[in-house]
Amino acid sequence: MAPAARDALSRADHIVGYDTYVQMAGPFREDQKVHPSDNRVELDRSRHALELAAAGDTVAVVSSGDPGIFAMAAAVLEVLDTETDPRLRAVRVVVIPGITAAQATASRIGAPLGHDFCVMSLSDNLKPWDIIERRLRLAAEADFVIALYNPISKARPHQLATAFDILRSVRTPDTPVVLGRDVDREGESLTVTTLGAVRPEQVDMRTCVIVGSSRTRLLPRDDGSIMVYTPRFYPCGEGA
């Protein structure tokens, strides 16, 4: 958690968020009011936070990682964008940056995001799967390093295998892949594998998947460990 985020939490009268993330962000003082809720009520949660703030209190809306990346900052602004109540429209909104899963995973293994990269969610709850497939293919063809969020769930057991197949149609089997599970949390694990070898069963919803570009390299260390990095340059004249 970034120091500015911790400071914002300490100044809040109300803490609003998904129950699991609220627990992780705590503990909180007895004078602070905590409002936990279910994972799939983002817009209701956002409106509740705006109503609390419109009453004159300071409210912290909690996300994991960075609130502006697949998280609650966009949900709050979505509600604000369609709101007609002048009290809610007058609420001052400040987005405090955090450390998103791709950054946290990359830092543990080296610098796989050292050159151009993109971040994609494989969840089709809020966007059609055909858009996800198209973006995956185009990102692979453009030779971006690709960080995949929400890669697999019980409701979406087959999509990650399809995503890997799309990437394999463009990238070579030896392309480095990093799996970061629960990074910076209890039970953290890191796996370095390849696009040819990685399997969906190695991944769950708490895993960030980083698929390297054509330039991403493995760097063996004298202690037997391996670091992964993407050079900051392409050789002169080399395309994707």
PDB file of C-alpha atoms in Angstrom:
ATOM      1  CA  MET A   1       0.000   0.000   0.000  1.00  0.00           C
ATOM      2  CA  ALA A   2       1.324   3.435  -0.933  1.00  0.00           C
ATOM      3  CA  PRO A   3       1.890   5.826   2.006  1.00  0.00           C
ATOM      4  CA  ALA A   4      -0.625   8.310   0.547  1.00  0.00           C
ATOM      5  CA  ALA A   5      -3.288   5.595   0.578  1.00  0.00           C
ATOM      6  CA  ARG A   6      -2.574   4.714   4.191  1.00  0.00           C
ATOM      7  CA  ASP A   7      -2.802   8.419   5.074  1.00  0.00           C
ATOM      8  CA  ALA A   8      -6.154   8.740   3.260  1.00  0.00           C
ATOM      9  CA  LEU A   9      -7.520   5.748   5.150  1.00  0.00           C
ATOM     10  CA  SER A  10      -6.433   7.233   8.470  1.00  0.00           C
ATOM     11  CA  ARG A  11      -8.295  10.483   7.706  1.00  0.00           C
ATOM     12  CA  ALA A  12     -11.549   8.841   6.606  1.00  0.00           C
ATOM     13  CA  ASP A  13     -14.717   8.877   8.694  1.00  0.00           C
ATOM     14  CA  HIS A  14     -16.141   6.000   6.626  1.00  0.00           C
ATOM     15  CA  ILE A  15     -14.473   3.019   4.944  1.00  0.00           C
ATOM     16  CA  VAL A  16     -16.461   1.575   2.023  1.00  0.00           C
ATOM     17  CA  GLY A  17     -15.494  -1.479  -0.023  1.00  0.00           C
ATOM     18  CA  TYR A  18     -15.666  -5.159  -0.864  1.00  0.00           C
ATOM     19  CA  ASP A  19     -15.515  -7.062   2.428  1.00  0.00           C
ATOM     20  CA  THR A  20     -12.264  -8.937   1.670  1.00  0.00           C
ATOM     21  CA  TYR A  21     -10.417  -5.773   0.632  1.00  0.00           C
ATOM     22  CA  VAL A  22     -11.737  -3.823   3.608  1.00  0.00           C
ATOM     23  CA  GLN A  23     -10.351  -6.479   5.948  1.00  0.00           C
ATOM     24  CA  MET A  24      -6.982  -6.364   4.188  1.00  0.00           C
ATOM     25  CA  ALA A  25      -6.851  -2.557   4.412  1.00  0.00           C
ATOM     26  CA  GLY A  26      -7.464  -2.537   8.191  1.00  0.00           C
ATOM     27  CA  PRO A  27      -7.364  -2.488  11.092  1.00  0.00           C
ATOM     28  CA  PHE A  28      -9.344   0.707  11.604  1.00  0.00           C
ATOM     29  CA  ARG A  29     -10.018   2.866  14.638  1.00  0.00           C
ATOM     30  CA  GLU A  30     -13.172   2.472  16.707  1.00  0.00           C
ATOM     31  CA  ASP A  31     -14.384   5.920  15.614  1.00  0.00           C
ATOM     32  CA  GLN A  32     -14.236   4.959  11.937  1.00  0.00           C
ATOM     33  CA  LYS A  33     -17.361   3.387  10.434  1.00  0.00           C
ATOM     34  CA  VAL A  34     -16.759   0.407   8.141  1.00  0.00           C
ATOM     35  CA  HIS A  35     -19.223  -0.457   5.361  1.00  0.00           C
ATOM     36  CA  PRO A  36     -18.309  -3.838   3.803  1.00  0.00           C
ATOM     37  CA  SER A  37     -20.307  -5.219   0.879  1.00  0.00           C
ATOM     38  CA  ASP A  38     -20.382  -8.022  -1.691  1.00  0.00           C
ATOM     39  CA  ASN A  39     -18.012  -8.095  -4.650  1.00  0.00           C
ATOM     40  CA  ARG A  40     -20.562  -7.443  -7.413  1.00  0.00           C
ATOM     41  CA  VAL A  41     -22.311  -4.319  -6.177  1.00  0.00           C
ATOM     42  CA  GLU A  42     -19.779  -1.749  -7.343  1.00  0.00           C
ATOM     43  CA  LEU A  43     -22.279   0.881  -8.477  1.00  0.00           C
ATOM     44  CA  ASP A  44     -24.430   0.551  -5.352  1.00  0.00           C
ATOM     45  CA  ARG A  45     -21.285   0.811  -3.250  1.00  0.00           C
ATOM     46  CA  SER A  46     -20.172   3.906  -5.150  1.00  0.00           C
ATOM     47  CA  ARG A  47     -23.505   5.651  -4.699  1.00  0.00           C
ATOM     48  CA  HIS A  48     -23.497   4.824  -0.987  1.00  0.00           C
ATOM     49  CA  ALA A  49     -20.025   6.356  -0.661  1.00  0.00           C
ATOM     50  CA  LEU A  50     -21.114   9.509  -2.511  1.00  0.00           C
ATOM     51  CA  GLU A  51     -24.175   9.852  -0.286  1.00  0.00           C
ATOM     52  CA  LEU A  52     -22.005   9.587   2.841  1.00  0.00           C
ATOM     53  CA  ALA A  53     -19.622  12.192   1.445  1.00  0.00           C
ATOM     54  CA  ALA A  54     -22.493  14.493   0.430  1.00  0.00           C
ATOM     55  CA  ALA A  55     -23.544  14.524   4.097  1.00  0.00           C
ATOM     56  CA  GLY A  56     -20.211  16.154   4.912  1.00  0.00           C
ATOM     57  CA  ASP A  57     -18.039  13.191   5.955  1.00  0.00           C
ATOM     58  CA  THR A  58     -14.738  12.011   4.497  1.00  0.00           C
ATOM     59  CA  VAL A  59     -15.132   8.625   2.797  1.00  0.00           C
ATOM     60  CA  ALA A  60     -12.480   6.174   1.614  1.00  0.00           C
ATOM     61  CA  VAL A  61     -13.555   3.707  -1.076  1.00  0.00           C
ATOM     62  CA  VAL A  62     -11.205   0.736  -0.858  1.00  0.00           C
ATOM     63  CA  SER A  63      -9.883  -1.318  -3.773  1.00  0.00           C
ATOM     64  CA  SER A  64      -7.053  -3.792  -4.058  1.00  0.00           C
ATOM     65  CA  GLY A  65      -4.007  -2.806  -6.104  1.00  0.00           C
ATOM     66  CA  ASP A  66      -4.539   0.525  -7.839  1.00  0.00           C
ATOM     67  CA  PRO A  67      -8.119   1.886  -7.632  1.00  0.00           C
ATOM     68  CA  GLY A  68      -7.894   3.245 -11.169  1.00  0.00           C
ATOM     69  CA  ILE A  69      -7.066  -0.101 -12.792  1.00  0.00           C
ATOM     70  CA  PHE A  70     -10.064  -2.479 -13.112  1.00  0.00           C
ATOM     71  CA  ALA A  71     -11.288  -1.122  -9.797  1.00  0.00           C
ATOM     72  CA  MET A  72     -13.482   1.277  -7.874  1.00  0.00           C
ATOM     73  CA  ALA A  73     -12.318   4.679  -9.151  1.00  0.00           C
ATOM     74  CA  ALA A  74     -14.047   4.121 -12.494  1.00  0.00           C
ATOM     75  CA  ALA A  75     -17.195   2.831 -10.743  1.00  0.00           C
ATOM     76  CA  VAL A  76     -17.442   5.975  -8.596  1.00  0.00           C
ATOM     77  CA  LEU A  77     -17.000   8.190 -11.655  1.00  0.00           C
ATOM     78  CA  GLU A  78     -19.570   6.158 -13.609  1.00  0.00           C
ATOM     79  CA  VAL A  79     -22.155   6.912 -10.925  1.00  0.00           C
ATOM     80  CA  LEU A  80     -21.108  10.555 -10.741  1.00  0.00           C
ATOM     81  CA  ASP A  81     -21.354  10.885 -14.524  1.00  0.00           C
ATOM     82  CA  THR A  82     -25.045   9.910 -14.576  1.00  0.00           C
ATOM     83  CA  GLU A  83     -26.041  11.440 -11.240  1.00  0.00           C
ATOM     84  CA  THR A  84     -28.663  14.223 -11.190  1.00  0.00           C
ATOM     85  CA  ASP A  85     -28.660  14.958  -7.457  1.00  0.00           C
ATOM     86  CA  PRO A  86     -26.677  18.228  -7.079  1.00  0.00           C
ATOM     87  CA  ARG A  87     -25.483  17.204  -3.606  1.00  0.00           C
ATOM     88  CA  LEU A  88     -23.768  14.116  -4.990  1.00  0.00           C
ATOM     89  CA  ARG A  89     -22.458  15.898  -8.075  1.00  0.00           C
ATOM     90  CA  ALA A  90     -20.729  18.418  -5.792  1.00  0.00           C
ATOM     91  CA  VAL A  91     -18.718  15.745  -3.940  1.00  0.00           C
ATOM     92  CA  ARG A  92     -14.955  16.172  -4.377  1.00  0.00           C
ATOM     93  CA  VAL A  93     -13.383  12.938  -5.587  1.00  0.00           C
ATOM     94  CA  VAL A  94      -9.654  12.236  -5.210  1.00  0.00           C
ATOM     95  CA  VAL A  95      -8.077   9.046  -6.607  1.00  0.00           C
ATOM     96  CA  ILE A  96      -5.090   7.848  -4.568  1.00  0.00           C
ATOM     97  CA  PRO A  97      -2.776   5.580  -6.602  1.00  0.00           C
ATOM     98  CA  GLY A  98      -1.726   2.170  -5.393  1.00  0.00           C
ATOM     99  CA  ILE A  99       0.460  -0.673  -6.634  1.00  0.00           C
ATOM    100  CA  THR A 100      -1.361  -2.784  -9.175  1.00  0.00           C
ATOM    101  CA  ALA A 101      -0.821  -6.544  -9.503  1.00  0.00           C
ATOM    102  CA  ALA A 102       1.245  -6.297 -12.691  1.00  0.00           C
ATOM    103  CA  GLN A 103       3.716  -3.925 -11.037  1.00  0.00           C
ATOM    104  CA  ALA A 104       3.918  -5.987  -7.866  1.00  0.00           C
ATOM    105  CA  THR A 105       4.462  -9.247  -9.782  1.00  0.00           C
ATOM    106  CA  ALA A 106       7.019  -7.653 -12.104  1.00  0.00           C
ATOM    107  CA  SER A 107       9.022  -6.245  -9.202  1.00  0.00           C
ATOM    108  CA  ARG A 108       9.313  -9.675  -7.601  1.00  0.00           C
ATOM    109  CA  ILE A 109      10.831 -11.282 -10.690  1.00  0.00           C
ATOM    110  CA  GLY A 110      12.845  -8.464 -12.278  1.00  0.00           C
ATOM    111  CA  ALA A 111      11.615  -6.104 -14.992  1.00  0.00           C
ATOM    112  CA  PRO A 112       9.335  -7.908 -17.468  1.00  0.00           C
ATOM    113  CA  LEU A 113       7.490  -4.607 -18.016  1.00  0.00           C
ATOM    114  CA  GLY A 114      10.708  -2.835 -19.010  1.00  0.00           C
ATOM    115  CA  HIS A 115       9.390  -2.004 -22.482  1.00  0.00           C
ATOM    116  CA  ASP A 116       5.911  -1.361 -23.924  1.00  0.00           C
ATOM    117  CA  PHE A 117       3.213  -3.423 -22.250  1.00  0.00           C
ATOM    118  CA  CYS A 118      -0.561  -3.602 -21.886  1.00  0.00           C
ATOM    119  CA  VAL A 119      -2.891  -4.769 -19.144  1.00  0.00           C
ATOM    120  CA  MET A 120      -6.042  -6.750 -19.943  1.00  0.00           C
ATOM    121  CA  SER A 121      -8.837  -8.319 -17.943  1.00  0.00           C
ATOM    122  CA  LEU A 122     -10.108 -11.661 -19.225  1.00  0.00           C
ATOM    123  CA  SER A 123     -13.419 -11.228 -17.424  1.00  0.00           C
ATOM    124  CA  ASP A 124     -16.361 -10.918 -19.807  1.00  0.00           C
ATOM    125  CA  ASN A 125     -18.774  -9.782 -17.103  1.00  0.00           C
ATOM    126  CA  LEU A 126     -18.666  -6.209 -18.412  1.00  0.00           C
ATOM    127  CA  LYS A 127     -17.466  -6.651 -21.999  1.00  0.00           C
ATOM    128  CA  PRO A 128     -18.077  -9.254 -24.739  1.00  0.00           C
ATOM    129  CA  TRP A 129     -15.638 -12.140 -25.113  1.00  0.00           C
ATOM    130  CA  ASP A 130     -15.138 -11.420 -28.820  1.00  0.00           C
ATOM    131  CA  ILE A 131     -13.657  -8.024 -27.905  1.00  0.00           C
ATOM    132  CA  ILE A 132     -11.277  -9.748 -25.477  1.00  0.00           C
ATOM    133  CA  GLU A 133     -10.166 -12.201 -28.170  1.00  0.00           C
ATOM    134  CA  ARG A 134      -9.583  -9.406 -30.688  1.00  0.00           C
ATOM    135  CA  ARG A 135      -7.582  -7.311 -28.235  1.00  0.00           C
ATOM    136  CA  LEU A 136      -5.472 -10.303 -27.219  1.00  0.00           C
ATOM    137  CA  ARG A 137      -4.616 -11.087 -30.832  1.00  0.00           C
ATOM    138  CA  LEU A 138      -3.796  -7.475 -31.699  1.00  0.00           C
ATOM    139  CA  ALA A 139      -1.704  -6.987 -28.559  1.00  0.00           C
ATOM    140  CA  ALA A 140       0.253 -10.140 -29.354  1.00  0.00           C
ATOM    141  CA  GLU A 141       0.782  -9.028 -32.956  1.00  0.00           C
ATOM    142  CA  ALA A 142       1.959  -5.606 -31.724  1.00  0.00           C
ATOM    143  CA  ASP A 143       4.514  -7.409 -29.530  1.00  0.00           C
ATOM    144  CA  PHE A 144       3.382  -5.935 -26.240  1.00  0.00           C
ATOM    145  CA  VAL A 145       4.224  -7.657 -22.990  1.00  0.00           C
ATOM    146  CA  ILE A 146       0.731  -8.580 -21.776  1.00  0.00           C
ATOM    147  CA  ALA A 147      -0.410  -8.686 -18.151  1.00  0.00           C
ATOM    148  CA  LEU A 148      -3.654 -10.632 -17.700  1.00  0.00           C
ATOM    149  CA  TYR A 149      -6.020  -9.861 -14.825  1.00  0.00           C
ATOM    150  CA  ASN A 150      -9.073 -11.926 -13.753  1.00  0.00           C
ATOM    151  CA  PRO A 151      -7.656 -14.801 -15.791  1.00  0.00           C
ATOM    152  CA  ILE A 152      -9.951 -17.641 -14.739  1.00  0.00           C
ATOM    153  CA  SER A 153     -12.862 -18.423 -12.429  1.00  0.00           C
ATOM    154  CA  LYS A 154     -15.398 -21.170 -11.759  1.00  0.00           C
ATOM    155  CA  ALA A 155     -17.836 -19.319 -14.008  1.00  0.00           C
ATOM    156  CA  ARG A 156     -15.194 -18.936 -16.768  1.00  0.00           C
ATOM    157  CA  PRO A 157     -13.143 -22.165 -16.699  1.00  0.00           C
ATOM    158  CA  HIS A 158     -12.305 -22.354 -20.423  1.00  0.00           C
ATOM    159  CA  GLN A 159     -11.436 -18.802 -21.399  1.00  0.00           C
ATOM    160  CA  LEU A 160      -7.827 -18.825 -20.214  1.00  0.00           C
ATOM    161  CA  ALA A 161      -7.051 -21.879 -22.376  1.00  0.00           C
ATOM    162  CA  THR A 162      -8.531 -20.013 -25.344  1.00  0.00           C
ATOM    163  CA  ALA A 163      -6.465 -16.942 -24.490  1.00  0.00           C
ATOM    164  CA  PHE A 164      -3.270 -19.007 -24.358  1.00  0.00           C
ATOM    165  CA  ASP A 165      -4.124 -20.557 -27.736  1.00  0.00           C
ATOM    166  CA  ILE A 166      -4.565 -17.097 -29.255  1.00  0.00           C
ATOM    167  CA  LEU A 167      -1.214 -15.957 -27.890  1.00  0.00           C
ATOM    168  CA  ARG A 168       0.475 -19.176 -29.055  1.00  0.00           C
ATOM    169  CA  SER A 169      -0.743 -18.503 -32.580  1.00  0.00           C
ATOM    170  CA  VAL A 170       1.453 -15.378 -32.587  1.00  0.00           C
ATOM    171  CA  ARG A 171       4.211 -15.887 -29.993  1.00  0.00           C
ATOM    172  CA  THR A 172       6.869 -18.618 -29.907  1.00  0.00           C
ATOM    173  CA  PRO A 173       6.586 -21.475 -27.384  1.00  0.00           C
ATOM    174  CA  ASP A 174       9.686 -20.277 -25.501  1.00  0.00           C
ATOM    175  CA  THR A 175       8.114 -16.889 -24.682  1.00  0.00           C
ATOM    176  CA  PRO A 176       8.607 -16.323 -20.922  1.00  0.00           C
ATOM    177  CA  VAL A 177       5.493 -16.344 -18.743  1.00  0.00           C
ATOM    178  CA  VAL A 178       5.378 -15.221 -15.104  1.00  0.00           C
ATOM    179  CA  LEU A 179       2.598 -16.296 -12.726  1.00  0.00           C
ATOM    180  CA  GLY A 180       2.345 -14.165  -9.594  1.00  0.00           C
ATOM    181  CA  ARG A 181      -0.182 -15.412  -7.058  1.00  0.00           C
ATOM    182  CA  ASP A 182      -1.118 -13.403  -3.956  1.00  0.00           C
ATOM    183  CA  VAL A 183       1.903 -11.155  -4.455  1.00  0.00           C
ATOM    184  CA  ASP A 184       2.626  -9.133  -1.306  1.00  0.00           C
ATOM    185  CA  ARG A 185       0.067 -11.177   0.600  1.00  0.00           C
ATOM    186  CA  GLU A 186       0.327 -14.232   2.809  1.00  0.00           C
ATOM    187  CA  GLY A 187       1.076 -17.316   0.706  1.00  0.00           C
ATOM    188  CA  GLU A 188       2.740 -15.417  -2.131  1.00  0.00           C
ATOM    189  CA  SER A 189       4.099 -17.609  -4.934  1.00  0.00           C
ATOM    190  CA  LEU A 190       5.928 -16.924  -8.197  1.00  0.00           C
ATOM    191  CA  THR A 191       6.323 -19.271 -11.143  1.00  0.00           C
ATOM    192  CA  VAL A 192       8.443 -18.708 -14.246  1.00  0.00           C
ATOM    193  CA  THR A 193       7.427 -20.857 -17.183  1.00  0.00           C
ATOM    194  CA  THR A 194       6.930 -20.527 -20.933  1.00  0.00           C
ATOM    195  CA  LEU A 195       3.976 -19.967 -23.215  1.00  0.00           C
ATOM    196  CA  GLY A 196       4.402 -23.478 -24.578  1.00  0.00           C
ATOM    197  CA  ALA A 197       4.361 -25.072 -21.123  1.00  0.00           C
ATOM    198  CA  VAL A 198       1.909 -22.984 -19.081  1.00  0.00           C
ATOM    199  CA  ARG A 199      -1.437 -24.590 -18.282  1.00  0.00           C
ATOM    200  CA  PRO A 200      -4.716 -23.023 -17.080  1.00  0.00           C
ATOM    201  CA  GLU A 201      -4.772 -25.220 -13.978  1.00  0.00           C
ATOM    202  CA  GLN A 202      -1.685 -23.357 -12.711  1.00  0.00           C
ATOM    203  CA  VAL A 203      -3.751 -20.168 -12.492  1.00  0.00           C
ATOM    204  CA  ASP A 204      -6.647 -18.882 -10.383  1.00  0.00           C
ATOM    205  CA  MET A 205      -8.392 -15.537  -9.872  1.00  0.00           C
ATOM    206  CA  ARG A 206      -5.671 -14.421  -7.445  1.00  0.00           C
ATOM    207  CA  THR A 207      -2.965 -14.861 -10.090  1.00  0.00           C
ATOM    208  CA  CYS A 208      -1.555 -12.169 -12.351  1.00  0.00           C
ATOM    209  CA  VAL A 209      -0.248 -13.658 -15.605  1.00  0.00           C
ATOM    210  CA  ILE A 210       2.522 -11.784 -17.428  1.00  0.00           C
ATOM    211  CA  VAL A 211       3.262 -13.002 -20.962  1.00  0.00           C
ATOM    212  CA  GLY A 212       6.510 -11.684 -22.400  1.00  0.00           C
ATOM    213  CA  SER A 213       7.144 -10.103 -25.781  1.00  0.00           C
ATOM    214  CA  SER A 214       9.551 -11.369 -28.427  1.00  0.00           C
ATOM    215  CA  ARG A 215      12.277  -9.435 -26.590  1.00  0.00           C
ATOM    216  CA  THR A 216      11.625 -10.656 -23.032  1.00  0.00           C
ATOM    217  CA  ARG A 217      14.592 -12.558 -21.598  1.00  0.00           C
ATOM    218  CA  LEU A 218      15.422 -14.930 -18.743  1.00  0.00           C
ATOM    219  CA  LEU A 219      18.436 -13.983 -16.638  1.00  0.00           C
ATOM    220  CA  PRO A 220      19.857 -16.919 -14.616  1.00  0.00           C
ATOM    221  CA  ARG A 221      21.628 -15.829 -11.420  1.00  0.00           C
ATOM    222  CA  ASP A 222      24.600 -17.412  -9.696  1.00  0.00           C
ATOM    223  CA  ASP A 223      22.408 -18.425  -6.735  1.00  0.00           C
ATOM    224  CA  GLY A 224      20.246 -20.569  -9.019  1.00  0.00           C
ATOM    225  CA  SER A 225      17.360 -18.117  -9.232  1.00  0.00           C
ATOM    226  CA  ILE A 226      15.997 -16.668 -12.459  1.00  0.00           C
ATOM    227  CA  MET A 227      15.073 -13.061 -13.193  1.00  0.00           C
ATOM    228  CA  VAL A 228      12.915 -11.964 -16.117  1.00  0.00           C
ATOM    229  CA  TYR A 229      13.304  -8.682 -17.960  1.00  0.00           C
ATOM    230  CA  THR A 230      12.366  -6.983 -21.212  1.00  0.00           C
ATOM    231  CA  PRO A 231      15.139  -4.825 -22.719  1.00  0.00           C
ATOM    232  CA  ARG A 232      14.275  -1.171 -23.240  1.00  0.00           C
ATOM    233  CA  PHE A 233      15.225  -1.242 -26.921  1.00  0.00           C
ATOM    234  CA  TYR A 234      14.750  -3.068 -30.205  1.00  0.00           C
ATOM    235  CA  PRO A 235      17.811  -3.532 -32.445  1.00  0.00           C
ATOM    236  CA  CYS A 236      17.854  -0.825 -35.098  1.00  0.00           C
ATOM    237  CA  GLY A 237      15.442  -1.677 -37.914  1.00  0.00           C
ATOM    238  CA  GLU A 238      13.841  -4.645 -36.125  1.00  0.00           C
ATOM    239  CA  GLY A 239      10.051  -4.714 -36.118  1.00  0.00           C
ATOM    240  CA  ALA A 240       7.632  -6.509 -33.841  1.00  0.00           C
TER     241      ALA A 240
END
